[in-house]
Short mmCIF file of C-alpha atoms in Angstrom, two decimals:
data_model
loop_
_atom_site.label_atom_id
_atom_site.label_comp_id
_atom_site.label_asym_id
_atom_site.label_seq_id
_atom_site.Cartn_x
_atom_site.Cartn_y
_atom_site.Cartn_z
CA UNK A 1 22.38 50.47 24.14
CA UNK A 2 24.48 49.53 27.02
CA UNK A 3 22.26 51.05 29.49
CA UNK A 4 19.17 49.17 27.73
CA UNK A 5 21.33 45.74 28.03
CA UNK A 6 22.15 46.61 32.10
CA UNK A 7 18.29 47.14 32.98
CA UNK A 8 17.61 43.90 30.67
CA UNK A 9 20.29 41.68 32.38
CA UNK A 10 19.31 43.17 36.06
CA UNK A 11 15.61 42.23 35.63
CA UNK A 12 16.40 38.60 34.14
CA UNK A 13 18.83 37.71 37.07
CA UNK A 14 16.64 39.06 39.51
CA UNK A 15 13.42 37.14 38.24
CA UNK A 16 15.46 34.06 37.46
CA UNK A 17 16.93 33.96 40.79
CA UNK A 18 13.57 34.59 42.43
CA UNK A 19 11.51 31.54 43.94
CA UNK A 20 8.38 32.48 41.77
CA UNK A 21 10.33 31.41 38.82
CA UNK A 22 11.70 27.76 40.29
CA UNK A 23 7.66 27.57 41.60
CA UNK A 24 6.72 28.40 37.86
CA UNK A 25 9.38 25.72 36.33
CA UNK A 26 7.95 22.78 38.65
CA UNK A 27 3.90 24.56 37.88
CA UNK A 28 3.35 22.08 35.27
CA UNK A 29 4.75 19.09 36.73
CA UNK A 30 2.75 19.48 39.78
CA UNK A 31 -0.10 20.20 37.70
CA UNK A 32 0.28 17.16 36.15
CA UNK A 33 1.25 14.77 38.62
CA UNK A 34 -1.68 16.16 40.99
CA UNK A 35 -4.06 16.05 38.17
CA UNK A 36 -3.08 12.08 37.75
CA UNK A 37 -3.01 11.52 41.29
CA UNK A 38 -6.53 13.23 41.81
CA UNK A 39 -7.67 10.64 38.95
CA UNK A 40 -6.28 7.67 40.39
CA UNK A 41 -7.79 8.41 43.88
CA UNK A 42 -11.36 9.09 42.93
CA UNK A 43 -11.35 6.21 40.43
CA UNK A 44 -10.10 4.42 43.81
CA UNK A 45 -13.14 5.27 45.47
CA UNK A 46 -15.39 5.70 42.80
CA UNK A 47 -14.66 2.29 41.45
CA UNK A 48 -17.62 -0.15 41.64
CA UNK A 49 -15.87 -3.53 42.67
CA UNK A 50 -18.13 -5.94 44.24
CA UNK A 51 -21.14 -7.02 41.88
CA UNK A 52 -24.01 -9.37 41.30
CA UNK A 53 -25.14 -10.33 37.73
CA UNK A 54 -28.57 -11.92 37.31
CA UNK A 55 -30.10 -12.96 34.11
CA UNK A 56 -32.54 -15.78 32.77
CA UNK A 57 -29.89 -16.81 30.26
CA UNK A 58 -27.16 -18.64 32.18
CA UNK A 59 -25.20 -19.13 29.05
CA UNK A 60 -24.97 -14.79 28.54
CA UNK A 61 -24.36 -15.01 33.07
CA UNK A 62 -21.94 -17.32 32.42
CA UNK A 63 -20.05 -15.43 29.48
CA UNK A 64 -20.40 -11.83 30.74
CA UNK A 65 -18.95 -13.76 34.21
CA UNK A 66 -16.02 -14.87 32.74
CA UNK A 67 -14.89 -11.79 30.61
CA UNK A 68 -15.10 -8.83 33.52
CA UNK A 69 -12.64 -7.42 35.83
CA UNK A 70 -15.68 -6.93 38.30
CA UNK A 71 -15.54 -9.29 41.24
CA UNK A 72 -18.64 -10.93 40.98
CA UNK A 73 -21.12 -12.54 43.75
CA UNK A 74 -22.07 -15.40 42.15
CA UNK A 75 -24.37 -16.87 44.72
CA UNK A 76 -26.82 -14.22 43.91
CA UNK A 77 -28.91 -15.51 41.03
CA UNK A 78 -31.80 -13.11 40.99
CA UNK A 79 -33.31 -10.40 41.30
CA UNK A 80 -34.90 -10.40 44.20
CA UNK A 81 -31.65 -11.96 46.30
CA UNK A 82 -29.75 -8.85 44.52
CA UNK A 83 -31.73 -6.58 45.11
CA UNK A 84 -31.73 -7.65 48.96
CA UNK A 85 -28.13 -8.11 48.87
CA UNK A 86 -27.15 -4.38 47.49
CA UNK A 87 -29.93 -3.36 50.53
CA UNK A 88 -28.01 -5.12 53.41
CA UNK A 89 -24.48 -3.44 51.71
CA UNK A 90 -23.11 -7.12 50.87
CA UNK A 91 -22.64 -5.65 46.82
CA UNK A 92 -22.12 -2.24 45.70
CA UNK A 93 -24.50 -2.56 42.54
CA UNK A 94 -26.17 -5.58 40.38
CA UNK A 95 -26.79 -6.29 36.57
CA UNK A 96 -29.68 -7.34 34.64
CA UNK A 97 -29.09 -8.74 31.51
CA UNK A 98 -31.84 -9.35 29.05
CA UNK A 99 -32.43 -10.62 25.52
CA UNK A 100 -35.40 -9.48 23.13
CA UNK A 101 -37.56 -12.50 21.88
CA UNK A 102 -35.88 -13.35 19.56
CA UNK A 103 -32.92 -13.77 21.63
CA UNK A 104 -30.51 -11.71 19.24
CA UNK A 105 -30.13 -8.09 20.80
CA UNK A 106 -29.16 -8.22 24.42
CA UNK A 107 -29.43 -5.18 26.72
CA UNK A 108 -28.44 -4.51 30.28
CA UNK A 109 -29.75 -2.88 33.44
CA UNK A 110 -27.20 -1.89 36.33
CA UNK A 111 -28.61 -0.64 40.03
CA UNK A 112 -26.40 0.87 42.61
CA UNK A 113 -26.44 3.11 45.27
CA UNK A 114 -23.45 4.74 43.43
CA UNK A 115 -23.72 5.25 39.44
CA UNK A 116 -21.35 2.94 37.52
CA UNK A 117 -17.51 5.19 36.91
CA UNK A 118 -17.27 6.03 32.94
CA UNK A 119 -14.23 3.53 32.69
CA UNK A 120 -16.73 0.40 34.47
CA UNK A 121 -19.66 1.49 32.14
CA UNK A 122 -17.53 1.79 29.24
CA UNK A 123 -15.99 -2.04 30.06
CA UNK A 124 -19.61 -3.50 30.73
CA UNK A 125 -21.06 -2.34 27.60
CA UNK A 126 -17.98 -3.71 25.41
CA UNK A 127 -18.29 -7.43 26.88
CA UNK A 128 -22.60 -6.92 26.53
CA UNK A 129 -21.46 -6.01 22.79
CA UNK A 130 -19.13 -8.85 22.12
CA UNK A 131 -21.65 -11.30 24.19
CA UNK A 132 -24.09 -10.06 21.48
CA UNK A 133 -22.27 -10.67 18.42
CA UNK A 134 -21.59 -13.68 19.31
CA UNK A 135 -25.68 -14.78 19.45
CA UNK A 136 -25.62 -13.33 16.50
CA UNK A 137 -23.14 -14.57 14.51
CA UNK A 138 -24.45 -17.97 15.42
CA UNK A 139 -27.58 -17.37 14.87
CA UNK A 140 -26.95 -16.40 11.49
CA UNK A 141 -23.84 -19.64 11.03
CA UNK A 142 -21.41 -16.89 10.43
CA UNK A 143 -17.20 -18.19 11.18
CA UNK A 144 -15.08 -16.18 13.14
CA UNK A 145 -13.31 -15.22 10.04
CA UNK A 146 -16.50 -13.77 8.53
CA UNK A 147 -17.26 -11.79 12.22
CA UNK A 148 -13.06 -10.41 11.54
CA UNK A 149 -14.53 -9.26 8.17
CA UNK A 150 -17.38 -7.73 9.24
CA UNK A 151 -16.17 -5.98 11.78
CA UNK A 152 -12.93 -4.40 10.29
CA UNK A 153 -13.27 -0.82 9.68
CA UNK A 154 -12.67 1.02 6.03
CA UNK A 155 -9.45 2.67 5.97
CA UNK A 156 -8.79 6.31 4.93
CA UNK A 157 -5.33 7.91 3.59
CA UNK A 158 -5.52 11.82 3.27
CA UNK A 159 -2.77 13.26 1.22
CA UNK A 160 -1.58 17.29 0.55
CA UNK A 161 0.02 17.71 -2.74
CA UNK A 162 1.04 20.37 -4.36
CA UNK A 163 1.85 20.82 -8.20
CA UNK A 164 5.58 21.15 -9.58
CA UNK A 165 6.04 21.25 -13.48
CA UNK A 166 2.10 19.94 -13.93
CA UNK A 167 2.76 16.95 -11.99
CA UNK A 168 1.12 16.35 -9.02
CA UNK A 169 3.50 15.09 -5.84
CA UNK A 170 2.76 14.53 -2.28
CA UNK A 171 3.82 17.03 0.05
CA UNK A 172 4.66 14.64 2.99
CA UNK A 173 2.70 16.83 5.71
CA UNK A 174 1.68 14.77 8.71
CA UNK A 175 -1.96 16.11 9.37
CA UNK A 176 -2.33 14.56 12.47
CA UNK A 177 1.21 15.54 13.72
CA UNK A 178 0.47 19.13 12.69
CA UNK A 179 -3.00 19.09 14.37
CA UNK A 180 -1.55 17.88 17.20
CA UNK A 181 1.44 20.49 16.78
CA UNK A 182 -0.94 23.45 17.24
CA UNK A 183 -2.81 22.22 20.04
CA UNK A 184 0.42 21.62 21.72
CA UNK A 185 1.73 25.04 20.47
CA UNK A 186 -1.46 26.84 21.86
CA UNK A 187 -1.52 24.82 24.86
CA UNK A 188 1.87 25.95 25.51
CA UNK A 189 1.40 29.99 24.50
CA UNK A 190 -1.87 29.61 27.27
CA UNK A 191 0.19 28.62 30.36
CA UNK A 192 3.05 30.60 29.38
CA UNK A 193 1.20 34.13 29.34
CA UNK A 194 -0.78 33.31 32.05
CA UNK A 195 2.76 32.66 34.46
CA UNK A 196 3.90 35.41 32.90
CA UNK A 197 1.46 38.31 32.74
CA UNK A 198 1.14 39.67 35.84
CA UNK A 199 4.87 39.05 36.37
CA UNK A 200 5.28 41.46 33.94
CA UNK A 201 2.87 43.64 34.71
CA UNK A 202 4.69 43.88 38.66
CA UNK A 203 7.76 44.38 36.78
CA UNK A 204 7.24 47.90 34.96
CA UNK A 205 4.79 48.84 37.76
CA UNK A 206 6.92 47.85 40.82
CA UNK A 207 9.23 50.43 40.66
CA UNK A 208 7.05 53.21 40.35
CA UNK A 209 5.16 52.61 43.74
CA UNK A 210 8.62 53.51 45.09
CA UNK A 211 9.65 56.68 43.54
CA UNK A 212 12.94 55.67 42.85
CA UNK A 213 11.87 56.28 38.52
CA UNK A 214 13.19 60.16 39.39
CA UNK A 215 16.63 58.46 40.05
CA UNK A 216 16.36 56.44 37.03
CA UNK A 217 14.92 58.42 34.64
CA UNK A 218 18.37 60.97 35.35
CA UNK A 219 20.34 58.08 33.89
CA UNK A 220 19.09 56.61 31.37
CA UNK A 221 15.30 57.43 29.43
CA UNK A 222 12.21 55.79 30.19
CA UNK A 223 12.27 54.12 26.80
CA UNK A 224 14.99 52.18 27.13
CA UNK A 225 13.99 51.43 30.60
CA UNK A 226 10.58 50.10 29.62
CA UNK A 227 11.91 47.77 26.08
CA UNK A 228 15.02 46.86 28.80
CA UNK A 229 12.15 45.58 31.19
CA UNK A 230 10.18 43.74 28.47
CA UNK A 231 13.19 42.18 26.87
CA UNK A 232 14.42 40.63 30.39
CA UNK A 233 11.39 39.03 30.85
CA UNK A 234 11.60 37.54 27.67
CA UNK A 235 14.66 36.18 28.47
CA UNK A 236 13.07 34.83 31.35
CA UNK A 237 10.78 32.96 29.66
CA UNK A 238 12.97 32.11 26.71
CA UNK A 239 15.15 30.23 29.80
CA UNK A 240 12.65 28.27 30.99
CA UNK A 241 11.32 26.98 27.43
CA UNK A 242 14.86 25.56 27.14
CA UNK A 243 14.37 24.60 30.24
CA UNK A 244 11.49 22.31 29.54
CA UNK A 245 13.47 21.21 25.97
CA UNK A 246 16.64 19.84 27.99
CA UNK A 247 13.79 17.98 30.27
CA UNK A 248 12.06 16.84 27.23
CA UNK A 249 14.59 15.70 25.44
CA UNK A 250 16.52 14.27 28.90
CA UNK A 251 13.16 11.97 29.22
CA UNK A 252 13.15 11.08 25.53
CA UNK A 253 17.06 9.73 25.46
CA UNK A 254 16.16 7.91 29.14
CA UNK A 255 13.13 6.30 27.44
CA UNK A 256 13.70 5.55 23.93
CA UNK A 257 14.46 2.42 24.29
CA UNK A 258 10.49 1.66 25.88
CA UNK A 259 7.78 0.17 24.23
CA UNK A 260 5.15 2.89 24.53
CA UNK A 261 8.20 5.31 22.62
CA UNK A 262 9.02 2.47 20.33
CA UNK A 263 4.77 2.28 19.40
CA UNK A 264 4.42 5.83 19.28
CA UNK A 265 7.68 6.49 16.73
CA UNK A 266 6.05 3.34 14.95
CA UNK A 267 3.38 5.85 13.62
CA UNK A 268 5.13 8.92 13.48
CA UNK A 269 9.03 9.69 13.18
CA UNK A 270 10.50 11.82 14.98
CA UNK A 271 11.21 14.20 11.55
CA UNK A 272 7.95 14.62 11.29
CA UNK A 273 7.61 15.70 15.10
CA UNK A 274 10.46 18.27 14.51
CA UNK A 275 9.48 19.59 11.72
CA UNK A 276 5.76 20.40 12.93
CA UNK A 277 7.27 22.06 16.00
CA UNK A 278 9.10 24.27 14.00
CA UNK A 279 8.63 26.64 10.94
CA UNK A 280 5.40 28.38 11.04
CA UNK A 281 3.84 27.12 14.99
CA UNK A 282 7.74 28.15 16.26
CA UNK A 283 7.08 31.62 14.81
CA UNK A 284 3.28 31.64 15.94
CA UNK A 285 4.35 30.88 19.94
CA UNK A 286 7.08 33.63 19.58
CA UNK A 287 5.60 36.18 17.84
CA UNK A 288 2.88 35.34 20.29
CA UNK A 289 4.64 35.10 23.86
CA UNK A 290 6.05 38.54 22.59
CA UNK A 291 3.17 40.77 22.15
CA UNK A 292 1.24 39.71 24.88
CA UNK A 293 4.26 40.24 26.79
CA UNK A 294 4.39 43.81 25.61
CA UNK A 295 0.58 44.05 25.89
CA UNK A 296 1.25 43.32 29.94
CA UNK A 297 4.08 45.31 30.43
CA UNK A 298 1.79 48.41 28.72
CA UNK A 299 -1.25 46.79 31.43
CA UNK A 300 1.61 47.25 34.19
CA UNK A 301 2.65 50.85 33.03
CA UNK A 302 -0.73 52.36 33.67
CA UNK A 303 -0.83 51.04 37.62
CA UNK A 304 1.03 53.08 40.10
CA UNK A 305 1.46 49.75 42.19
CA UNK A 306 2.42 46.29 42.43
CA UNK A 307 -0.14 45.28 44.25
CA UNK A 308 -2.76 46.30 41.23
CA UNK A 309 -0.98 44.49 38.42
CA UNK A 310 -3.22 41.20 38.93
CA UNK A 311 -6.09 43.23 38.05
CA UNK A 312 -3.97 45.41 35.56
CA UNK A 313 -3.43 42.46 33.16
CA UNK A 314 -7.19 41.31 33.21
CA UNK A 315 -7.08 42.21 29.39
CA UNK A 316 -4.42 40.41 29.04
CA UNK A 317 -6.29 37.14 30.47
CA UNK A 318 -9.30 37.77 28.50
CA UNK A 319 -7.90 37.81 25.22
CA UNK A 320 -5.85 34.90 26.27
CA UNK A 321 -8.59 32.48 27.14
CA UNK A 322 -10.66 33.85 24.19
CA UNK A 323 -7.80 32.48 21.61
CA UNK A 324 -7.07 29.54 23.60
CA UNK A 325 -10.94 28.12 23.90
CA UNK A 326 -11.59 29.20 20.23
CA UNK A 327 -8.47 26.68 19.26
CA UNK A 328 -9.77 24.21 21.46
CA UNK A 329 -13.47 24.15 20.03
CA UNK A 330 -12.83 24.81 16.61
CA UNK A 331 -9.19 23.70 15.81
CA UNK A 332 -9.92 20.11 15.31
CA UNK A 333 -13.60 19.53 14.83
CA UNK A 334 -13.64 22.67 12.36
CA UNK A 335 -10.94 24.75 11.24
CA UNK A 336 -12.77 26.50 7.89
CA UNK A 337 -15.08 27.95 10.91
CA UNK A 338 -15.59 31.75 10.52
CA UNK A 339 -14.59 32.32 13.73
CA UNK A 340 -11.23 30.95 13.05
CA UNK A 341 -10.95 32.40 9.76
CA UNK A 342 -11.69 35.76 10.99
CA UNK A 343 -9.63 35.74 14.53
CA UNK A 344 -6.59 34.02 12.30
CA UNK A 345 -5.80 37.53 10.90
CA UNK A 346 -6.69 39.45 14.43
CA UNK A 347 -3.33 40.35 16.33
CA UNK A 348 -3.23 38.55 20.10
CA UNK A 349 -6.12 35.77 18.47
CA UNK A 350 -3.76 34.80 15.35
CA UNK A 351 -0.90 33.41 17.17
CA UNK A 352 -3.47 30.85 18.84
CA UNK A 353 -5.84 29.78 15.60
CA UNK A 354 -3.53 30.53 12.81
CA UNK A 355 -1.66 26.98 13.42
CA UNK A 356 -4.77 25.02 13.80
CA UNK A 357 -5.61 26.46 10.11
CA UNK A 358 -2.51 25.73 8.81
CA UNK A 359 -2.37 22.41 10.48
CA UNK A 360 -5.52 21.41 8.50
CA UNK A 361 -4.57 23.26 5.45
CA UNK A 362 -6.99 25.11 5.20
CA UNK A 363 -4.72 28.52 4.78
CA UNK A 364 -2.60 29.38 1.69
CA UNK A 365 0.46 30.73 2.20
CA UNK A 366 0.10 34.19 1.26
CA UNK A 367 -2.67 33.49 3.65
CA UNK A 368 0.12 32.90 6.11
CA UNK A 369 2.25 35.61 5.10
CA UNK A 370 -0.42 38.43 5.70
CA UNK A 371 -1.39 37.42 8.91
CA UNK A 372 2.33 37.04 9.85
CA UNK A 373 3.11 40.61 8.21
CA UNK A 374 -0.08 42.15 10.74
CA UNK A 375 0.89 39.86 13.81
CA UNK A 376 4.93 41.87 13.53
CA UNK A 377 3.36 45.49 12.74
CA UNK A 378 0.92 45.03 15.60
CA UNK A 379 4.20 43.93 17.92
CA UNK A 380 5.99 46.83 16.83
CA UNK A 381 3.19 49.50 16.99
CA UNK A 382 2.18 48.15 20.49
CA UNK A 383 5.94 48.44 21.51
CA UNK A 384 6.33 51.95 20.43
CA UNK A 385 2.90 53.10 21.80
CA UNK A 386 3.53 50.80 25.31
CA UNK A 387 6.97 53.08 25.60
CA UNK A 388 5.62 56.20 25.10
CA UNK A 389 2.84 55.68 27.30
CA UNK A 390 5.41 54.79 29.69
CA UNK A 391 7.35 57.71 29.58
CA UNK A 392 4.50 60.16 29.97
CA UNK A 393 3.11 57.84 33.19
CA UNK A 394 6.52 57.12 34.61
CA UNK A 395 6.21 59.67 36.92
CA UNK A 396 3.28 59.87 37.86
CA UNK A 397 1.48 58.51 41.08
CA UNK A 398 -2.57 58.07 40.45
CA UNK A 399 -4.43 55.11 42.05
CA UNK A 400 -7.80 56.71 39.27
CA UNK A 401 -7.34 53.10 38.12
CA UNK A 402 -6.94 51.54 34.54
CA UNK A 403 -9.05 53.71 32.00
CA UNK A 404 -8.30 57.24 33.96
CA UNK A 405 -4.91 56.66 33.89
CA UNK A 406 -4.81 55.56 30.43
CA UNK A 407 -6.80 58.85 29.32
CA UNK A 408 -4.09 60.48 31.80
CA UNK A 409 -1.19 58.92 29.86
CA UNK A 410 -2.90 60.27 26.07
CA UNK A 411 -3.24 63.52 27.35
CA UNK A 412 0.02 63.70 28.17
CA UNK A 413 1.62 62.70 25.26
CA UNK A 414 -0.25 65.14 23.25
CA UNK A 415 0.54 68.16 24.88
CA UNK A 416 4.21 66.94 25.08
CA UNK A 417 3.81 66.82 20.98
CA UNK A 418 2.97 70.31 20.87
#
């Protein structure tokens, strides 16, 4: 055991030290803060500014004139003068506004050189609306407390209960938290494999390339060597999720005290947040993070080099993406799909659509409980399989690739058995 815990403690400090892991802490931040950057650029210079509005109704010119951001030319007055003035470059784009005959439904035109941003079509169509209940609602002698009335949406309260002693009490679940939850706990298991995959896959296959195994191997057994490898890296990785949770928590305590926090805890508590994160979705990302981490390290065992693990753990990113997009497209819009019903019980798939099921519940425990009891065999089995293929390959040198050097490995091991 002490020899398993030196190869586990050597590979952690020598991957946590490394700049690939400080590059892989700040990943998501610069992911992030590009990603908003990006968005605030091209809405910079996608951003229609400079516009003409013509329309034979000067009371619906005058209204739409009023209510928009847009900066608005308002010496052009038709069509013609827009359409010259978007010609010689004076405006970027100009609006038509028409009524029917009856002068109730109104309906705009825009022309531009340059189609209208989502945002800017998104605005001019809300104002158009409002422009258009408001012929309406005159038209028809409605108050402004009837238009309120009439256009408050019907609320709905969903509520999971369960039944204790024939009485039927409210379980207090959060659907929209959980939902939420399991995207976020999918979300998470995605760019945490991905970092980590081929990582691991370098790991167990770096040292091989260099046949310094022979020395190895005479100290300690390729067994321990491989589940010390695999357990280092999950220490890795279990360092920088608590990582992100002292950031997380840092920003939360700095901005508490803000009124986006205060709107946001307004809806949901912070209990409720908790208590989603944990339970079944905690033991979903681990269980997860750990058998894909296995299922690279057995990816990484079968290369001779380093230099092949990125296309060693192409299974790896495969089965990844497949769980990931099926949570994505079916986790909120349809949980009770067959897809997810089926994968939810699959080892490598479960960990990402099992929490979207139970998020919805959808799933009954023992539900839960059998798909948790195949997720841990699978682990297990994979472990002990990814070891002894390990042993019989540790020593041997074969650039065959992937599938010959996995028929290699079996061949091995059975005429070791005999």
């Amino acid at each position: 055991m002490n020899k398993f815990w030196v190869v586990a403690l050597e590979t952690y400090k020598r991957n946590v030290k490394s700049m690939t892991f400080i590059v892989m802490i700040l990943a998501p931040f610069l992911m992030v803060g590009f990603s908003l950057l990006a968005g605030l650029v091209g809405n910079n210079f996608a951003k229609t500014s400079n516009i003409a509005v013509v329309s034979k109704n000067e009371g619906i010119r005058d209204a739409f004139i009023k209510q928009t951001d847009f900066d608005v030319d308002k010496k052009v007055e038709t069509k013609d003068e827009a359409e010259k003035a978007l010609k010689d470059e004076k405006i970027d784009g100009f609006l038509v506004i028409e009524t029917n005959e009856e002068g109730s439904l109104i309906s705009g035109d825009y022309f531009g050189n340059t189609s209208l941003g989502t945002t800017d079509e998104m605005s001019i169509t809300q104002i158009l609306t409002g422009i258009q209940v408001g012929f309406v609602s005159q038209a028809l002698q409605l108050s402004s407390e009837d238009i309120q009335k009439l256009s408050q949406p019907a609320t709905l309260a969903t509520k999971t209960v369960e039944f204790k002693d024939g009485k039927m009490t409210d379980k207090g679940v959060n659907r929209m938290v959980m939902t939420i939850s399991s995207i976020f706990i999918g979300l998470a298991m995605y760019m945490i494999i991905l970092m980590y995959s081929q990582v691991t896959s370098s790991e167990v296959a770096s040292e091989k390339g260099t046949r310094i195994m022979e020395i190895i191997l005479s100290s300690t057994s390729a067994a321990k060597h491989f589940y010390g490898k695999v357990m280092g890296i999950f220490m890795v990785i279990l360092t920088q999720v608590v990582v992100y949770f002292g950031i997380g928590l840092g920003a939360f305590l700095f901005m508490k005290d803000t009124d986006m926090v205060k709107d946001v805890l307004e809806v949901v508590s912070i209990k409720e947040i908790v208590k989603s994160l944990l339970g079944y979705n905690l033991i979903y990302l681990l269980l997860g993070v750990v058998i894909y981490t296995i299922l690279s390290a057995f990816c990484g065992s079968l290369v001779s080099k380093s230099e092949d693990a990125g296309k060693a753990v192409a299974p790896v990113t495969y089965l990844t993406m497949i769980g990931f997009f099926l949570t994505m497209i079916f986790g909120m819009s349809d949980p009770q799909h067959i897809m997810m019903r089926v994968t939810s019980y699959i080892p490598f798939l479960s960990s990402f659509t099992m929490p979207s099921r139970i998020a919805s519940g959808t799933v009954t425990d023992a539900g839960v409980m059998i798909s948790l009891l195949i997720l841990v065999v699978s682990t297990l089995v994979l472990l002990k399989v990814s070891a002894s293929m390990y042993r019989s390959t540790a020593l041997v040198y074969s650039d065959d690739g992937l599938w010959k050097a996995l028929k290699k490995s079996i061949s091995i091991m059975k005429s070791e058995k005999r």
